[in-house]
PDB file of C-alpha atoms and ligand atoms in Angstrom:
ATOM      1  CA  MET A   1    -124.781 103.212  79.458  1.00  0.00           C
ATOM      2  CA  ARG A   2    -123.839 100.095  77.617  1.00  0.00           C
ATOM      3  CA  VAL A   3    -121.790  97.526  79.442  1.00  0.00           C
ATOM      4  CA  ARG A   4    -119.787  95.119  77.357  1.00  0.00           C
ATOM      5  CA  LEU A   5    -118.776  91.987  79.151  1.00  0.00           C
ATOM      6  CA  LYS A   6    -116.244  89.778  77.454  1.00  0.00           C
ATOM      7  CA  LEU A   7    -117.132  86.145  78.145  1.00  0.00           C
ATOM      8  CA  GLY A   8    -114.834  83.180  78.430  1.00  0.00           C
ATOM      9  CA  ARG A   9    -111.134  83.253  79.139  1.00  0.00           C
ATOM     10  CA  PRO A  10    -107.822  83.538  77.305  1.00  0.00           C
ATOM     11  CA  ASP A  11    -106.578  80.332  75.707  1.00  0.00           C
ATOM     12  CA  LEU A  12    -103.172  79.389  77.151  1.00  0.00           C
ATOM     13  CA  ALA A  13    -102.426  77.371  74.001  1.00  0.00           C
ATOM     14  CA  ARG A  14    -101.806  80.712  72.253  1.00  0.00           C
ATOM     15  CA  TYR A  15     -98.772  81.156  74.478  1.00  0.00           C
ATOM     16  CA  SER A  16     -97.368  77.632  74.350  1.00  0.00           C
ATOM     17  CA  ASP A  17     -94.023  78.943  73.039  1.00  0.00           C
ATOM     18  CA  ARG A  18     -93.648  81.116  76.161  1.00  0.00           C
ATOM     19  CA  PHE A  19     -93.468  78.107  78.497  1.00  0.00           C
ATOM     20  CA  ASP A  20     -89.780  77.720  77.837  1.00  0.00           C
ATOM     21  CA  VAL A  21     -87.863  78.628  80.957  1.00  0.00           C
ATOM     22  CA  PRO A  22     -84.859  76.245  80.794  1.00  0.00           C
ATOM     23  CA  GLU A  23     -85.281  73.092  82.863  1.00  0.00           C
ATOM     24  CA  ALA A  24     -82.865  72.872  85.801  1.00  0.00           C
ATOM     25  CA  ARG A  25     -80.246  70.154  85.808  1.00  0.00           C
ATOM     26  CA  ASP A  26     -79.647  68.043  88.901  1.00  0.00           C
ATOM     27  CA  GLY A  27     -78.089  70.037  91.690  1.00  0.00           C
ATOM     28  CA  GLU A  28     -78.700  73.421  90.083  1.00  0.00           C
ATOM     29  CA  LEU A  29     -80.432  76.269  91.867  1.00  0.00           C
ATOM     30  CA  SER A  30     -84.018  76.038  90.654  1.00  0.00           C
ATOM     31  CA  VAL A  31     -87.382  77.757  90.734  1.00  0.00           C
ATOM     32  CA  THR A  32     -90.624  75.764  90.685  1.00  0.00           C
ATOM     33  CA  PHE A  33     -93.979  77.403  89.992  1.00  0.00           C
ATOM     34  CA  LEU A  34     -96.795  76.021  92.143  1.00  0.00           C
ATOM     35  CA  GLY A  35     -99.727  78.199  91.044  1.00  0.00           C
ATOM     36  CA  VAL A  36    -100.786  81.814  91.626  1.00  0.00           C
ATOM     37  CA  ALA A  37     -97.718  83.493  93.191  1.00  0.00           C
ATOM     38  CA  THR A  38     -96.329  80.413  94.935  1.00  0.00           C
ATOM     39  CA  LEU A  39     -92.715  79.840  93.931  1.00  0.00           C
ATOM     40  CA  LEU A  40     -90.291  77.350  95.432  1.00  0.00           C
ATOM     41  CA  VAL A  41     -86.618  78.314  95.192  1.00  0.00           C
ATOM     42  CA  ARG A  42     -84.123  75.631  96.195  1.00  0.00           C
ATOM     43  CA  ASP A  43     -80.542  74.536  95.789  1.00  0.00           C
ATOM     44  CA  GLY A  44     -80.660  71.023  97.263  1.00  0.00           C
ATOM     45  CA  GLN A  45     -79.777  72.211 100.771  1.00  0.00           C
ATOM     46  CA  SER A  46     -81.836  75.322 101.394  1.00  0.00           C
ATOM     47  CA  SER A  47     -85.267  76.269 100.134  1.00  0.00           C
ATOM     48  CA  VAL A  48     -87.630  79.195 100.426  1.00  0.00           C
ATOM     49  CA  MET A  49     -91.198  79.548  99.188  1.00  0.00           C
ATOM     50  CA  THR A  50     -93.475  82.497  98.530  1.00  0.00           C
ATOM     51  CA  ASP A  51     -97.111  82.184  99.690  1.00  0.00           C
ATOM     52  CA  GLY A  52     -97.529  78.398  99.800  1.00  0.00           C
ATOM     53  CA  PHE A  53    -101.165  78.678  98.673  1.00  0.00           C
ATOM     54  CA  PHE A  54    -102.563  75.263  97.759  1.00  0.00           C
ATOM     55  CA  SER A  55    -106.110  75.148  99.156  1.00  0.00           C
ATOM     56  CA  ARG A  56    -107.587  76.993  96.161  1.00  0.00           C
ATOM     57  CA  PRO A  57    -111.213  76.852  97.379  1.00  0.00           C
ATOM     58  CA  ALA A  58    -114.022  76.990  94.818  1.00  0.00           C
ATOM     59  CA  LEU A  59    -115.491  80.410  94.032  1.00  0.00           C
ATOM     60  CA  ARG A  60    -118.805  79.683  95.816  1.00  0.00           C
ATOM     61  CA  ASP A  61    -116.938  78.804  99.029  1.00  0.00           C
ATOM     62  CA  THR A  62    -114.943  82.034  98.949  1.00  0.00           C
ATOM     63  CA  VAL A  63    -118.107  84.089  98.512  1.00  0.00           C
ATOM     64  CA  PHE A  64    -120.526  82.339 100.851  1.00  0.00           C
ATOM     65  CA  GLY A  65    -118.409  80.337 103.245  1.00  0.00           C
ATOM     66  CA  ARG A  66    -115.616  80.620 105.719  1.00  0.00           C
ATOM     67  CA  LEU A  67    -112.175  79.655 104.567  1.00  0.00           C
ATOM     68  CA  LYS A  68    -109.789  77.264 106.170  1.00  0.00           C
ATOM     69  CA  PRO A  69    -106.635  75.643 104.890  1.00  0.00           C
ATOM     70  CA  ASP A  70    -107.238  72.329 103.122  1.00  0.00           C
ATOM     71  CA  GLU A  71    -104.559  70.219 104.795  1.00  0.00           C
ATOM     72  CA  ARG A  72    -104.893  67.373 102.325  1.00  0.00           C
ATOM     73  CA  ARG A  73    -104.358  69.611  99.332  1.00  0.00           C
ATOM     74  CA  ILE A  74    -101.431  71.242 101.090  1.00  0.00           C
ATOM     75  CA  ASP A  75     -99.779  67.924 101.941  1.00  0.00           C
ATOM     76  CA  ASP A  76    -100.374  66.528  98.464  1.00  0.00           C
ATOM     77  CA  ALA A  77     -98.842  69.602  96.822  1.00  0.00           C
ATOM     78  CA  LEU A  78     -95.817  69.652  99.121  1.00  0.00           C
ATOM     79  CA  GLY A  79     -95.364  65.936  98.448  1.00  0.00           C
ATOM     80  CA  GLN A  80     -95.653  66.293  94.688  1.00  0.00           C
ATOM     81  CA  ALA A  81     -93.182  69.188  94.683  1.00  0.00           C
ATOM     82  CA  GLY A  82     -90.758  67.096  96.766  1.00  0.00           C
ATOM     83  CA  VAL A  83     -90.665  69.528  99.674  1.00  0.00           C
ATOM     84  CA  ASP A  84     -89.594  68.092 103.008  1.00  0.00           C
ATOM     85  CA  GLY A  85     -88.208  71.198 104.667  1.00  0.00           C
ATOM     86  CA  LEU A  86     -88.276  74.924 104.037  1.00  0.00           C
ATOM     87  CA  ASP A  87     -86.250  77.737 105.559  1.00  0.00           C
ATOM     88  CA  ALA A  88     -88.875  80.414 104.992  1.00  0.00           C
ATOM     89  CA  VAL A  89     -92.388  81.046 103.711  1.00  0.00           C
ATOM     90  CA  ILE A  90     -92.892  84.600 102.488  1.00  0.00           C
ATOM     91  CA  PRO A  91     -96.497  85.688 101.794  1.00  0.00           C
ATOM     92  CA  VAL A  92     -96.216  88.386  99.114  1.00  0.00           C
ATOM     93  CA  HIS A  93     -99.280  90.031 100.694  1.00  0.00           C
ATOM     94  CA  THR A  94    -102.005  88.742 102.969  1.00  0.00           C
ATOM     95  CA  HIS A  95    -105.054  88.293 100.727  1.00  0.00           C
ATOM     96  CA  TYR A  96    -106.336  84.729 101.102  1.00  0.00           C
ATOM     97  CA  ASP A  97    -105.016  83.604  97.699  1.00  0.00           C
ATOM     98  CA  HIS A  98    -101.501  84.253  98.945  1.00  0.00           C
ATOM     99  CA  ALA A  99    -101.298  83.933 102.718  1.00  0.00           C
ATOM    100  CA  MET A 100    -104.108  81.679 103.853  1.00  0.00           C
ATOM    101  CA  ASP A 101    -102.051  78.457 103.941  1.00  0.00           C
ATOM    102  CA  SER A 102     -98.742  79.992 104.990  1.00  0.00           C
ATOM    103  CA  ALA A 103     -98.956  78.965 108.660  1.00  0.00           C
ATOM    104  CA  VAL A 104     -99.793  75.344 107.809  1.00  0.00           C
ATOM    105  CA  VAL A 105     -96.979  75.162 105.250  1.00  0.00           C
ATOM    106  CA  ALA A 106     -94.560  76.626 107.795  1.00  0.00           C
ATOM    107  CA  ARG A 107     -95.706  74.177 110.482  1.00  0.00           C
ATOM    108  CA  ARG A 108     -95.286  71.208 108.143  1.00  0.00           C
ATOM    109  CA  THR A 109     -91.856  72.209 106.890  1.00  0.00           C
ATOM    110  CA  GLY A 110     -90.166  73.838 109.886  1.00  0.00           C
ATOM    111  CA  ALA A 111     -90.094  77.196 108.110  1.00  0.00           C
ATOM    112  CA  ALA A 112     -90.323  80.683 109.509  1.00  0.00           C
ATOM    113  CA  VAL A 113     -92.991  83.003 108.109  1.00  0.00           C
ATOM    114  CA  ILE A 114     -91.466  86.285 106.970  1.00  0.00           C
ATOM    115  CA  GLY A 115     -93.651  89.299 106.235  1.00  0.00           C
ATOM    116  CA  GLY A 116     -95.189  92.405 107.708  1.00  0.00           C
ATOM    117  CA  PRO A 117     -97.431  92.687 110.783  1.00  0.00           C
ATOM    118  CA  SER A 118    -100.454  91.359 108.837  1.00  0.00           C
ATOM    119  CA  ALA A 119     -98.612  88.160 107.893  1.00  0.00           C
ATOM    120  CA  SER A 120     -97.591  87.727 111.527  1.00  0.00           C
ATOM    121  CA  HIS A 121    -101.281  87.789 112.531  1.00  0.00           C
ATOM    122  CA  ILE A 122    -102.059  85.014 110.045  1.00  0.00           C
ATOM    123  CA  ALA A 123     -99.102  82.981 111.299  1.00  0.00           C
ATOM    124  CA  GLN A 124    -100.174  83.433 114.945  1.00  0.00           C
ATOM    125  CA  GLY A 125    -103.792  82.604 114.171  1.00  0.00           C
ATOM    126  CA  GLY A 126    -102.562  79.478 112.382  1.00  0.00           C
ATOM    127  CA  GLY A 127    -100.695  78.310 115.461  1.00  0.00           C
ATOM    128  CA  LEU A 128     -97.116  79.039 114.442  1.00  0.00           C
ATOM    129  CA  PRO A 129     -94.887  79.735 117.455  1.00  0.00           C
ATOM    130  CA  ASP A 130     -93.616  83.311 117.848  1.00  0.00           C
ATOM    131  CA  ASP A 131     -89.989  82.305 117.397  1.00  0.00           C
ATOM    132  CA  ARG A 132     -90.828  81.293 113.807  1.00  0.00           C
ATOM    133  CA  ILE A 133     -92.465  84.580 112.863  1.00  0.00           C
ATOM    134  CA  VAL A 134     -90.250  87.314 111.449  1.00  0.00           C
ATOM    135  CA  VAL A 135     -91.738  90.788 111.098  1.00  0.00           C
ATOM    136  CA  ALA A 136     -89.889  92.749 108.433  1.00  0.00           C
ATOM    137  CA  GLU A 137     -89.717  96.444 107.668  1.00  0.00           C
ATOM    138  CA  SER A 138     -89.297  97.722 104.139  1.00  0.00           C
ATOM    139  CA  GLY A 139     -85.624  97.563 103.224  1.00  0.00           C
ATOM    140  CA  ASP A 140     -84.810  94.783 105.701  1.00  0.00           C
ATOM    141  CA  THR A 141     -82.616  91.931 104.575  1.00  0.00           C
ATOM    142  CA  VAL A 142     -83.396  88.607 106.256  1.00  0.00           C
ATOM    143  CA  ARG A 143     -81.258  85.479 106.083  1.00  0.00           C
ATOM    144  CA  ALA A 144     -83.000  82.149 105.340  1.00  0.00           C
ATOM    145  CA  GLY A 145     -80.681  79.186 104.846  1.00  0.00           C
ATOM    146  CA  ALA A 146     -78.402  79.959 101.896  1.00  0.00           C
ATOM    147  CA  PHE A 147     -80.644  82.829 100.818  1.00  0.00           C
ATOM    148  CA  GLU A 148     -80.774  86.493 101.626  1.00  0.00           C
ATOM    149  CA  LEU A 149     -84.221  88.067 101.249  1.00  0.00           C
ATOM    150  CA  THR A 150     -84.530  91.808 100.825  1.00  0.00           C
ATOM    151  CA  MET A 151     -88.078  92.922 101.547  1.00  0.00           C
ATOM    152  CA  VAL A 152     -89.206  96.070  99.729  1.00  0.00           C
ATOM    153  CA  ARG A 153     -92.695  97.450 100.277  1.00  0.00           C
ATOM    154  CA  GLY A 154     -94.617  97.744  97.026  1.00  0.00           C
ATOM    155  CA  ALA A 155     -98.303  98.120  96.239  1.00  0.00           C
ATOM    156  CA  HIS A 156    -101.244  95.959  95.213  1.00  0.00           C
ATOM    157  CA  CYS A 157    -102.700  96.167  91.729  1.00  0.00           C
ATOM    158  CA  PRO A 158    -105.985  98.087  91.839  1.00  0.00           C
ATOM    159  CA  PRO A 159    -108.668  97.246  92.683  1.00  0.00           C
ATOM    160  CA  ASP A 160    -107.632  95.976  96.119  1.00  0.00           C
ATOM    161  CA  ARG A 161    -110.858  94.377  97.316  1.00  0.00           C
ATOM    162  CA  TRP A 162    -109.783  94.003 100.953  1.00  0.00           C
ATOM    163  CA  PRO A 163    -107.333  96.835 101.625  1.00  0.00           C
ATOM    164  CA  GLY A 164    -105.578  97.770 104.841  1.00  0.00           C
ATOM    165  CA  PRO A 165    -103.748  95.856 107.528  1.00  0.00           C
ATOM    166  CA  ILE A 166    -104.869  92.807 109.499  1.00  0.00           C
ATOM    167  CA  GLU A 167    -104.984  93.906 113.117  1.00  0.00           C
ATOM    168  CA  ALA A 168    -105.626  90.707 115.079  1.00  0.00           C
ATOM    169  CA  PRO A 169    -104.751  87.015 114.674  1.00  0.00           C
ATOM    170  CA  VAL A 170    -106.778  85.322 111.935  1.00  0.00           C
ATOM    171  CA  VAL A 171    -108.014  81.992 113.243  1.00  0.00           C
ATOM    172  CA  PRO A 172    -109.520  79.809 110.507  1.00  0.00           C
ATOM    173  CA  PRO A 173    -112.227  79.261 109.470  1.00  0.00           C
ATOM    174  CA  ALA A 174    -112.436  82.937 108.575  1.00  0.00           C
ATOM    175  CA  ARG A 175    -114.298  85.064 106.083  1.00  0.00           C
ATOM    176  CA  ILE A 176    -112.453  86.107 102.953  1.00  0.00           C
ATOM    177  CA  SER A 177    -112.640  89.725 104.151  1.00  0.00           C
ATOM    178  CA  ALA A 178    -110.489  88.831 107.183  1.00  0.00           C
ATOM    179  CA  TYR A 179    -107.571  88.379 104.797  1.00  0.00           C
ATOM    180  CA  ARG A 180    -106.848  92.048 104.227  1.00  0.00           C
ATOM    181  CA  CYS A 181    -103.987  92.979 101.940  1.00  0.00           C
ATOM    182  CA  GLY A 182    -101.383  94.099 104.484  1.00  0.00           C
ATOM    183  CA  ASP A 183     -97.995  94.936 102.986  1.00  0.00           C
ATOM    184  CA  ALA A 184     -97.529  94.046  99.309  1.00  0.00           C
ATOM    185  CA  TRP A 185     -93.911  92.999  98.951  1.00  0.00           C
ATOM    186  CA  SER A 186     -91.327  93.019  96.247  1.00  0.00           C
ATOM    187  CA  VAL A 187     -88.825  90.420  97.405  1.00  0.00           C
ATOM    188  CA  ILE A 188     -85.259  90.234  96.157  1.00  0.00           C
ATOM    189  CA  VAL A 189     -84.003  86.687  96.690  1.00  0.00           C
ATOM    190  CA  ARG A 190     -80.233  86.357  96.611  1.00  0.00           C
ATOM    191  CA  HIS A 191     -78.612  82.919  96.661  1.00  0.00           C
ATOM    192  CA  LEU A 192     -75.409  83.528  98.574  1.00  0.00           C
ATOM    193  CA  PRO A 193     -73.273  80.583  97.334  1.00  0.00           C
ATOM    194  CA  SER A 194     -73.840  81.381  93.630  1.00  0.00           C
ATOM    195  CA  GLY A 195     -74.565  85.115  93.765  1.00  0.00           C
ATOM    196  CA  LYS A 196     -77.664  84.557  91.619  1.00  0.00           C
ATOM    197  CA  SER A 197     -80.630  86.796  92.281  1.00  0.00           C
ATOM    198  CA  MET A 198     -84.280  87.221  91.423  1.00  0.00           C
ATOM    199  CA  LEU A 199     -87.037  89.717  92.026  1.00  0.00           C
ATOM    200  CA  ILE A 200     -90.414  88.312  93.012  1.00  0.00           C
ATOM    201  CA  ASN A 201     -93.106  90.958  92.627  1.00  0.00           C
ATOM    202  CA  GLY A 202     -96.274  89.364  93.938  1.00  0.00           C
ATOM    203  CA  SER A 203     -98.858  91.884  92.763  1.00  0.00           C
ATOM    204  CA  ALA A 204     -98.857  94.179  89.742  1.00  0.00           C
ATOM    205  CA  GLY A 205     -98.298  97.381  91.683  1.00  0.00           C
ATOM    206  CA  TRP A 206     -95.373  99.490  92.779  1.00  0.00           C
ATOM    207  CA  VAL A 207     -94.181 102.305  95.006  1.00  0.00           C
ATOM    208  CA  PRO A 208     -92.410 104.778  92.690  1.00  0.00           C
ATOM    209  CA  GLY A 209     -88.654 104.402  92.966  1.00  0.00           C
ATOM    210  CA  ALA A 210     -88.809 101.739  95.675  1.00  0.00           C
ATOM    211  CA  LEU A 211     -86.644  99.292  93.708  1.00  0.00           C
ATOM    212  CA  ALA A 212     -84.111 101.893  92.558  1.00  0.00           C
ATOM    213  CA  GLY A 213     -80.651 100.713  93.520  1.00  0.00           C
ATOM    214  CA  GLN A 214     -81.711  97.048  93.768  1.00  0.00           C
ATOM    215  CA  ALA A 215     -80.429  94.509  91.266  1.00  0.00           C
ATOM    216  CA  ALA A 216     -81.777  91.126  90.185  1.00  0.00           C
ATOM    217  CA  ASP A 217     -80.833  88.805  87.332  1.00  0.00           C
ATOM    218  CA  VAL A 218     -84.397  87.694  86.660  1.00  0.00           C
ATOM    219  CA  ALA A 219     -87.837  89.066  87.518  1.00  0.00           C
ATOM    220  CA  TYR A 220     -90.919  87.029  88.391  1.00  0.00           C
ATOM    221  CA  LEU A 221     -93.833  89.406  87.924  1.00  0.00           C
ATOM    222  CA  GLY A 222     -97.298  88.953  89.347  1.00  0.00           C
ATOM    223  CA  VAL A 223     -99.782  89.937  86.646  1.00  0.00           C
ATOM    224  CA  GLY A 224    -103.114  89.275  88.407  1.00  0.00           C
ATOM    225  CA  GLN A 225    -105.635  91.930  87.223  1.00  0.00           C
ATOM    226  CA  LEU A 226    -102.923  93.690  85.197  1.00  0.00           C
ATOM    227  CA  GLY A 227    -104.726  92.935  81.929  1.00  0.00           C
ATOM    228  CA  LEU A 228    -107.615  95.189  82.961  1.00  0.00           C
ATOM    229  CA  ARG A 229    -105.342  98.201  83.538  1.00  0.00           C
ATOM    230  CA  PRO A 230    -104.570 100.772  80.825  1.00  0.00           C
ATOM    231  CA  THR A 231    -101.518 100.279  78.614  1.00  0.00           C
ATOM    232  CA  ASP A 232     -99.509 103.049  80.266  1.00  0.00           C
ATOM    233  CA  TYR A 233    -100.050 101.384  83.656  1.00  0.00           C
ATOM    234  CA  MET A 234     -98.446  98.208  82.257  1.00  0.00           C
ATOM    235  CA  THR A 235     -95.525 100.201  80.896  1.00  0.00           C
ATOM    236  CA  HIS A 236     -95.042 101.893  84.236  1.00  0.00           C
ATOM    237  CA  TYR A 237     -95.168  98.557  86.055  1.00  0.00           C
ATOM    238  CA  TRP A 238     -92.478  97.145  83.755  1.00  0.00           C
ATOM    239  CA  SER A 239     -90.246 100.196  84.300  1.00  0.00           C
ATOM    240  CA  GLU A 240     -90.585 100.129  88.086  1.00  0.00           C
ATOM    241  CA  THR A 241     -89.726  96.425  88.276  1.00  0.00           C
ATOM    242  CA  VAL A 242     -87.914  94.843  85.311  1.00  0.00           C
ATOM    243  CA  ARG A 243     -85.995  97.965  84.274  1.00  0.00           C
ATOM    244  CA  ALA A 244     -85.381  99.128  87.852  1.00  0.00           C
ATOM    245  CA  VAL A 245     -83.520  95.942  88.786  1.00  0.00           C
ATOM    246  CA  GLY A 246     -81.981  95.314  85.340  1.00  0.00           C
ATOM    247  CA  ALA A 247     -83.521  91.847  84.940  1.00  0.00           C
ATOM    248  CA  ARG A 248     -82.437  89.833  81.903  1.00  0.00           C
ATOM    249  CA  ARG A 249     -85.377  87.411  81.913  1.00  0.00           C
ATOM    250  CA  VAL A 250     -89.000  87.938  82.919  1.00  0.00           C
ATOM    251  CA  VAL A 251     -91.342  85.161  84.064  1.00  0.00           C
ATOM    252  CA  LEU A 252     -95.034  85.907  84.651  1.00  0.00           C
ATOM    253  CA  ILE A 253     -96.989  84.472  87.579  1.00  0.00           C
ATOM    254  CA  HIS A 254    -100.518  84.906  89.056  1.00  0.00           C
ATOM    255  CA  TRP A 255    -102.403  84.281  85.820  1.00  0.00           C
ATOM    256  CA  ASP A 256    -103.956  80.896  86.593  1.00  0.00           C
ATOM    257  CA  ASP A 257    -107.564  80.331  87.685  1.00  0.00           C
ATOM    258  CA  PHE A 258    -107.107  79.607  91.386  1.00  0.00           C
ATOM    259  CA  PHE A 259    -110.732  78.645  92.037  1.00  0.00           C
ATOM    260  CA  ARG A 260    -109.941  75.062  91.165  1.00  0.00           C
ATOM    261  CA  PRO A 261    -107.381  72.599  92.456  1.00  0.00           C
ATOM    262  CA  ILE A 262    -103.792  72.638  91.326  1.00  0.00           C
ATOM    263  CA  THR A 263    -104.225  69.030  90.177  1.00  0.00           C
ATOM    264  CA  ASP A 264    -106.545  70.169  87.366  1.00  0.00           C
ATOM    265  CA  PRO A 265    -104.868  71.481  84.210  1.00  0.00           C
ATOM    266  CA  LEU A 266    -104.106  75.176  84.666  1.00  0.00           C
ATOM    267  CA  ARG A 267    -106.239  77.643  82.781  1.00  0.00           C
ATOM    268  CA  ALA A 268    -106.202  81.434  82.672  1.00  0.00           C
ATOM    269  CA  LEU A 269    -108.460  83.610  84.813  1.00  0.00           C
ATOM    270  CA  PRO A 270    -111.698  84.548  83.008  1.00  0.00           C
ATOM    271  CA  TYR A 271    -111.959  87.865  81.170  1.00  0.00           C
ATOM    272  CA  ALA A 272    -114.407  88.984  83.867  1.00  0.00           C
ATOM    273  CA  GLY A 273    -111.491  89.201  86.323  1.00  0.00           C
ATOM    274  CA  ASP A 274    -108.409  89.728  84.156  1.00  0.00           C
ATOM    275  CA  ASP A 275    -107.217  89.752  80.546  1.00  0.00           C
ATOM    276  CA  LEU A 276    -104.016  87.801  80.030  1.00  0.00           C
ATOM    277  CA  ASP A 277    -104.205  88.515  76.291  1.00  0.00           C
ATOM    278  CA  ALA A 278    -103.884  92.269  76.929  1.00  0.00           C
ATOM    279  CA  THR A 279    -101.013  91.653  79.367  1.00  0.00           C
ATOM    280  CA  MET A 280     -99.151  89.409  76.920  1.00  0.00           C
ATOM    281  CA  ARG A 281     -99.614  91.914  74.106  1.00  0.00           C
ATOM    282  CA  ARG A 282     -98.155  94.891  75.981  1.00  0.00           C
ATOM    283  CA  LEU A 283     -95.486  93.074  78.015  1.00  0.00           C
ATOM    284  CA  GLY A 284     -94.526  91.204  74.851  1.00  0.00           C
ATOM    285  CA  GLU A 285     -93.782  94.555  73.164  1.00  0.00           C
ATOM    286  CA  LEU A 286     -91.802  95.815  76.144  1.00  0.00           C
ATOM    287  CA  ALA A 287     -89.775  92.581  76.328  1.00  0.00           C
ATOM    288  CA  ARG A 288     -88.952  92.876  72.621  1.00  0.00           C
ATOM    289  CA  GLU A 289     -87.888  96.507  73.047  1.00  0.00           C
ATOM    290  CA  ASP A 290     -85.619  95.584  75.948  1.00  0.00           C
ATOM    291  CA  GLY A 291     -84.351  92.368  74.387  1.00  0.00           C
ATOM    292  CA  VAL A 292     -85.312  90.161  77.338  1.00  0.00           C
ATOM    293  CA  PRO A 293     -87.128  86.828  77.102  1.00  0.00           C
ATOM    294  CA  LEU A 294     -90.705  86.871  78.409  1.00  0.00           C
ATOM    295  CA  ASN A 295     -91.759  83.486  79.761  1.00  0.00           C
ATOM    296  CA  LEU A 296     -94.509  81.619  81.538  1.00  0.00           C
ATOM    297  CA  PRO A 297     -93.456  78.990  84.085  1.00  0.00           C
ATOM    298  CA  THR A 298     -94.473  75.332  83.881  1.00  0.00           C
ATOM    299  CA  LEU A 299     -96.264  73.954  86.935  1.00  0.00           C
ATOM    300  CA  TRP A 300     -94.222  71.537  89.105  1.00  0.00           C
ATOM    301  CA  ARG A 301     -91.108  71.790  86.914  1.00  0.00           C
ATOM    302  CA  ARG A 302     -87.679  72.661  88.339  1.00  0.00           C
ATOM    303  CA  GLU A 303     -86.578  75.516  86.145  1.00  0.00           C
ATOM    304  CA  ASN A 304     -83.354  77.481  85.874  1.00  0.00           C
ATOM    305  CA  PRO A 305     -84.223  81.005  84.733  1.00  0.00           C
ATOM    306  CA  TRP A 306     -80.566  82.067  85.092  1.00  0.00           C
ATOM    307  CA  ARG A 307     -79.318  79.891  82.278  1.00  0.00           C
TER     308      ARG A 307
HETATM  309 ZN1   ZN B   1    -104.120  90.253  96.184  1.00  0.00          ZN
END
């Protein structure tokens, strides 16, 4: 058997024209991308955040060491993003690159952690009081400030390296394998004052038909590992998310190399773990067919995908 390994990584400069989500004006509802699947949605009064993952430990530490939240990186990132309070932190699933910092971010900002039972174990292990942990069932709608969050159970993109639920509190430092996947959520965020809505699909997987009957103006799609899946998988993913909710703009997340700090210039994951070029090729075709813009978000920037 011959194994062909593609070296290097996709060059983001090829996609420079995709980084054109409109910038938000003062006072507008905005979305700020903070790496991997961390998104900050705020209107000036209320704010919610997915994941809140800022520690981004180096690859060698994830493989050989035990992980614990890097409080300095977390504080620096929250400071740079201008976050003083949050109404909710929603880990899209409980792998370390999503959920590991969620308890610290919630403690710092006064937020509740909203997720499934696995997320509640991370929040408890991270010292968040029980009255700030919300355990959701698929289909539940939870209020957070001016937002309504509808939690729909989805699926993780294969391969899921640490599948299954977390069954006991995770107290850091912990091995990477302690951060099992738990529930993989599709979250519909609805901003009640404006009626604007978005789908945040953290991982490139789906439960067939799960989003039928849901609506969202824009879709933020996690594409981690998607580029290694066959073309028809990508098509299916698009149908079960973008087409299911009728989104009129698509913004891709979870493509950056999260083994280095957020303060370094973002670069794509290496071909060994993903292939953003393949993702952009196929999703680019689907976006053209459907007549919807396909964008990449700009780190730190307040953007208005609804404009
Ligand atoms: Zn994952």
